[in-house]
Amino acid sequence: GESVGLHLPTLSVQEGDNSIINCAYSNSASDYFIWYKQESGKGPQFIIDIRSNMDKRQGQRVTVLLNKTVKHLSLQIAATQPGDSAVYFCAEKAAGNKLTFGGGTRVLVKP
Amino acid sequence: EAGVVQSPRYKIIEKKQPVAFWCNPISGHNTLYWYLQNLGQGPELLIRYENEEAVDDSQLPKDRFSAERLKGVDSTLKIQPAELGDSAVYLCASSFASGNTIYFGEGSWLTVV
């Protein structure tokens, strides 16, 4: 069946550097994608979303890129800070408004 | 504005006992979701409500799990009887409507011993 997955389970990054988190999806019918951040002991927190008619969207220090040709989604975090340490999930939404999550990537920010 | 509120935050019960989780969605949000999250994994949908109607409960194990949203606002998720494998985080979420951004609560952490 369709699934959303992540290439790297753990990403270690130096404070101040940029982070890139990747996600592959398999459902070509998905039309909406979301990135969530989950800190230890908390629920997932919405970061940024993108619709399938776009290939890039920017927020505050974050950028999401969507490549529909290869079914790839990425989250870029600029000037990574200690507070960015968390698990990041990508999620896709297809017909029926069902949100399917990937397995998560842990980001560790080194001081 | 208050976010999605869940209680209890933590619960430890013995297997075969019942347990219930409560959720109050963000004010004005018509769609409410219950997700299950196992350690190190992404959340998985259990049930989705639009107002008081359960529109997607295909992933809810109906032999032991039940949910209700009687007045289209608060919701309760119940497990009876609980099994060891039910140990997980139960996340409630809400959105203005299906298809809109989903906001999550902090979760109810269940340990079955």
Tab-separated table of C-alpha atoms in Angstrom:
chain	number	residue	atom	x	y	z
A	1	GLY	CA	0.000	0.000	0.000
A	2	GLU	CA	0.955	3.645	-0.062
A	3	SER	CA	3.506	4.783	2.459
A	4	VAL	CA	5.540	7.765	3.436
A	5	GLY	CA	9.081	7.165	4.603
A	6	LEU	CA	12.265	8.950	5.544
A	7	HIS	CA	15.769	8.283	4.295
A	8	LEU	CA	17.702	9.129	7.485
A	9	PRO	CA	16.547	8.071	10.930
A	10	THR	CA	18.999	10.398	12.738
A	11	LEU	CA	20.564	13.656	11.637
A	12	SER	CA	23.322	15.241	13.690
A	13	VAL	CA	24.008	18.896	12.853
A	14	GLN	CA	26.233	21.619	14.248
A	15	GLU	CA	24.494	24.607	15.762
A	16	GLY	CA	24.276	27.358	13.190
A	17	ASP	CA	24.476	25.033	10.197
A	18	ASN	CA	21.579	24.286	7.887
A	19	SER	CA	19.632	21.033	8.230
A	20	ILE	CA	17.978	19.083	5.458
A	21	ILE	CA	15.469	16.355	6.268
A	22	ASN	CA	14.285	14.156	3.438
A	23	CYS	CA	11.108	12.214	2.878
A	24	ALA	CA	9.972	9.889	0.102
A	25	TYR	CA	6.328	9.252	-0.624
A	26	SER	CA	4.715	6.686	-2.862
A	27	ASN	CA	1.142	7.872	-3.370
A	28	SER	CA	1.147	9.984	-6.507
A	29	ALA	CA	-2.450	11.011	-5.762
A	30	SER	CA	-1.430	12.890	-2.597
A	31	ASP	CA	-2.142	16.586	-2.977
A	32	TYR	CA	-1.094	18.017	0.358
A	33	PHE	CA	2.027	17.542	2.468
A	34	ILE	CA	2.858	18.624	5.983
A	35	TRP	CA	5.934	18.671	8.198
A	36	TYR	CA	5.524	18.217	11.929
A	37	LYS	CA	8.035	18.631	14.741
A	38	GLN	CA	7.712	16.493	17.845
A	39	GLU	CA	9.705	17.244	20.962
A	40	SER	CA	10.144	14.668	23.674
A	41	GLY	CA	6.949	14.161	25.659
A	42	LYS	CA	4.867	16.409	23.434
A	43	GLY	CA	2.452	16.044	20.575
A	44	PRO	CA	3.403	16.780	16.953
A	45	GLN	CA	3.580	20.507	16.191
A	46	PHE	CA	2.711	21.859	12.751
A	47	ILE	CA	5.699	23.473	11.022
A	48	ILE	CA	4.838	24.075	7.401
A	49	ASP	CA	2.724	22.627	4.628
A	50	ILE	CA	2.703	22.604	0.853
A	51	ARG	CA	0.134	21.738	-1.784
A	52	SER	CA	0.953	19.653	-4.817
A	53	ASN	CA	0.557	22.597	-7.191
A	54	MET	CA	3.638	24.191	-5.616
A	55	ASP	CA	7.271	23.094	-5.533
A	56	LYS	CA	8.578	25.385	-2.810
A	57	ARG	CA	7.249	27.183	0.202
A	58	GLN	CA	9.112	29.228	2.774
A	59	GLY	CA	8.397	29.985	6.387
A	60	GLN	CA	10.433	31.442	9.188
A	61	ARG	CA	13.832	29.675	8.929
A	62	VAL	CA	12.169	26.703	7.223
A	63	THR	CA	11.671	25.835	3.578
A	64	VAL	CA	9.790	22.871	2.166
A	65	LEU	CA	10.608	21.579	-1.300
A	66	LEU	CA	8.380	19.221	-3.243
A	67	ASN	CA	9.581	17.227	-6.238
A	68	LYS	CA	6.595	15.387	-7.651
A	69	THR	CA	8.631	13.803	-10.427
A	70	VAL	CA	10.581	11.671	-7.977
A	71	LYS	CA	7.998	11.835	-5.162
A	72	HIS	CA	10.363	13.543	-2.775
A	73	LEU	CA	9.767	16.065	-0.023
A	74	SER	CA	12.381	17.888	2.011
A	75	LEU	CA	12.481	20.269	4.943
A	76	GLN	CA	15.325	22.721	5.198
A	77	ILE	CA	16.031	24.455	8.486
A	78	ALA	CA	18.318	27.465	8.290
A	79	ALA	CA	20.790	28.272	11.069
A	80	THR	CA	19.786	25.276	13.176
A	81	GLN	CA	19.373	26.046	16.861
A	82	PRO	CA	19.353	23.797	19.958
A	83	GLY	CA	15.583	24.248	20.135
A	84	ASP	CA	15.299	22.528	16.765
A	85	SER	CA	16.334	19.222	18.320
A	86	ALA	CA	13.317	16.967	17.904
A	87	VAL	CA	11.823	14.241	15.735
A	88	TYR	CA	10.478	15.485	12.420
A	89	PHE	CA	7.668	13.749	10.567
A	90	CYS	CA	6.456	14.270	7.057
A	91	ALA	CA	2.844	13.460	6.312
A	92	GLU	CA	0.794	13.258	3.147
A	93	LYS	CA	-2.876	13.637	2.510
A	94	ALA	CA	-4.645	11.869	-0.347
A	95	ALA	CA	-8.272	11.203	-1.198
A	96	GLY	CA	-10.538	10.811	1.804
A	97	ASN	CA	-8.542	13.394	3.757
A	98	LYS	CA	-6.552	10.677	5.508
A	99	LEU	CA	-3.206	11.910	6.802
A	100	THR	CA	-0.440	9.292	6.532
A	101	PHE	CA	2.772	9.830	8.500
A	102	GLY	CA	6.278	8.657	7.801
A	103	GLY	CA	8.496	7.062	10.434
A	104	GLY	CA	10.291	10.204	11.626
A	105	THR	CA	13.836	11.602	11.605
A	106	ARG	CA	15.555	12.617	14.803
A	107	VAL	CA	17.553	15.841	14.578
A	108	LEU	CA	20.308	16.349	17.154
A	109	VAL	CA	21.851	19.793	17.323
A	110	LYS	CA	25.419	19.878	18.633
A	111	PRO	CA	26.555	23.047	20.441
B	1	GLU	CA	-6.212	30.537	22.276
B	2	ALA	CA	-6.129	27.121	23.947
B	3	GLY	CA	-4.891	24.200	21.933
B	4	VAL	CA	-6.179	20.658	21.929
B	5	VAL	CA	-6.495	19.519	25.531
B	6	GLN	CA	-6.149	15.894	26.550
B	7	SER	CA	-6.404	14.051	29.826
B	8	PRO	CA	-5.010	12.191	31.572
B	9	ARG	CA	-1.450	12.864	30.392
B	10	TYR	CA	-0.174	9.631	31.868
B	11	LYS	CA	-1.918	6.432	32.840
B	12	ILE	CA	-0.595	3.097	34.107
B	13	ILE	CA	-3.041	0.216	34.318
B	14	GLU	CA	-2.940	-3.542	34.647
B	15	LYS	CA	-3.861	-5.625	31.628
B	16	LYS	CA	-7.534	-6.469	31.282
B	17	GLN	CA	-8.514	-3.221	33.019
B	18	PRO	CA	-10.481	-0.487	31.219
B	19	VAL	CA	-9.118	2.970	30.466
B	20	ALA	CA	-10.600	6.124	29.007
B	21	PHE	CA	-9.049	9.211	27.449
B	22	TRP	CA	-10.724	12.563	27.057
B	23	CYS	CA	-10.149	15.253	24.448
B	24	ASN	CA	-11.324	18.835	24.053
B	25	PRO	CA	-10.533	20.158	20.559
B	26	ILE	CA	-9.683	23.696	19.575
B	27	SER	CA	-12.775	25.881	19.727
B	28	GLY	CA	-14.593	25.950	16.404
B	29	HIS	CA	-12.893	22.861	15.008
B	30	ASN	CA	-15.509	20.521	13.583
B	31	THR	CA	-13.189	17.646	12.761
B	32	LEU	CA	-11.638	15.587	15.555
B	33	TYR	CA	-9.128	12.768	15.247
B	34	TRP	CA	-7.740	10.085	17.510
B	35	TYR	CA	-4.288	8.800	16.578
B	36	LEU	CA	-2.150	6.030	18.047
B	37	GLN	CA	1.601	6.556	18.229
B	38	ASN	CA	4.018	3.780	19.093
B	39	LEU	CA	7.535	4.627	20.219
B	40	GLY	CA	9.711	5.827	17.375
B	41	GLN	CA	6.905	5.725	14.844
B	42	GLY	CA	4.586	8.200	13.225
B	43	PRO	CA	0.991	8.585	14.393
B	44	GLU	CA	-1.628	6.261	12.900
B	45	LEU	CA	-5.258	7.247	12.563
B	46	LEU	CA	-7.762	5.372	14.706
B	47	ILE	CA	-10.909	7.382	14.056
B	48	ARG	CA	-12.006	10.688	12.521
B	49	TYR	CA	-15.135	12.626	13.436
B	50	GLU	CA	-16.873	15.345	11.498
B	51	ASN	CA	-19.034	16.966	14.166
B	52	GLU	CA	-20.619	14.017	15.983
B	53	GLU	CA	-20.360	11.578	13.095
B	54	ALA	CA	-17.543	9.035	12.867
B	55	VAL	CA	-16.647	9.268	9.169
B	56	ASP	CA	-13.575	7.020	9.241
B	57	ASP	CA	-13.168	4.329	11.884
B	58	SER	CA	-11.692	1.660	9.638
B	59	GLN	CA	-8.494	1.425	11.727
B	60	LEU	CA	-10.220	1.276	15.113
B	61	PRO	CA	-10.033	-2.219	16.711
B	62	LYS	CA	-13.687	-2.400	17.506
B	63	ASP	CA	-13.495	-5.503	19.666
B	64	ARG	CA	-11.874	-3.510	22.477
B	65	PHE	CA	-11.777	0.129	21.404
B	66	SER	CA	-14.694	2.536	21.319
B	67	ALA	CA	-15.034	6.270	20.887
B	68	GLU	CA	-17.751	8.838	21.093
B	69	ARG	CA	-18.317	12.514	20.402
B	70	LEU	CA	-21.889	12.914	21.477
B	71	LYS	CA	-22.316	16.692	21.192
B	72	GLY	CA	-19.791	17.250	18.437
B	73	VAL	CA	-17.224	18.875	20.722
B	74	ASP	CA	-15.453	16.778	23.369
B	75	SER	CA	-14.565	13.174	22.669
B	76	THR	CA	-13.727	10.082	24.674
B	77	LEU	CA	-11.674	7.088	23.584
B	78	LYS	CA	-12.069	3.909	25.607
B	79	ILE	CA	-10.168	0.641	25.707
B	80	GLN	CA	-11.752	-2.345	27.415
B	81	PRO	CA	-10.057	-4.607	28.235
B	82	ALA	CA	-6.548	-3.230	27.773
B	83	GLU	CA	-3.761	-5.483	26.533
B	84	LEU	CA	-0.006	-5.158	26.932
B	85	GLY	CA	0.327	-4.186	23.286
B	86	ASP	CA	-1.902	-1.159	23.822
B	87	SER	CA	0.942	0.662	25.575
B	88	ALA	CA	1.434	3.741	23.405
B	89	VAL	CA	0.631	7.425	23.129
B	90	TYR	CA	-2.937	8.280	22.212
B	91	LEU	CA	-3.056	11.593	20.397
B	92	CYS	CA	-6.116	13.697	19.849
B	93	ALA	CA	-6.128	16.280	17.071
B	94	SER	CA	-8.557	18.683	15.480
B	95	SER	CA	-9.036	20.836	12.395
B	96	PHE	CA	-11.632	23.284	11.100
B	97	ALA	CA	-12.684	20.698	8.563
B	98	SER	CA	-11.314	17.622	6.909
B	99	GLY	CA	-8.566	18.735	4.570
B	100	ASN	CA	-7.406	21.614	6.736
B	101	THR	CA	-4.310	21.731	8.923
B	102	ILE	CA	-4.466	19.278	11.821
B	103	TYR	CA	-3.371	20.404	15.279
B	104	PHE	CA	-2.403	17.859	17.923
B	105	GLY	CA	-2.735	17.701	21.677
B	106	GLU	CA	0.098	16.639	23.966
B	107	GLY	CA	-1.101	13.059	24.050
B	108	SER	CA	-2.142	10.544	26.688
B	109	TRP	CA	0.685	8.154	27.519
B	110	LEU	CA	-0.619	4.698	28.344
B	111	THR	CA	1.395	1.926	29.969
B	112	VAL	CA	-0.254	-1.457	30.403
B	113	VAL	CA	1.512	-3.771	32.853
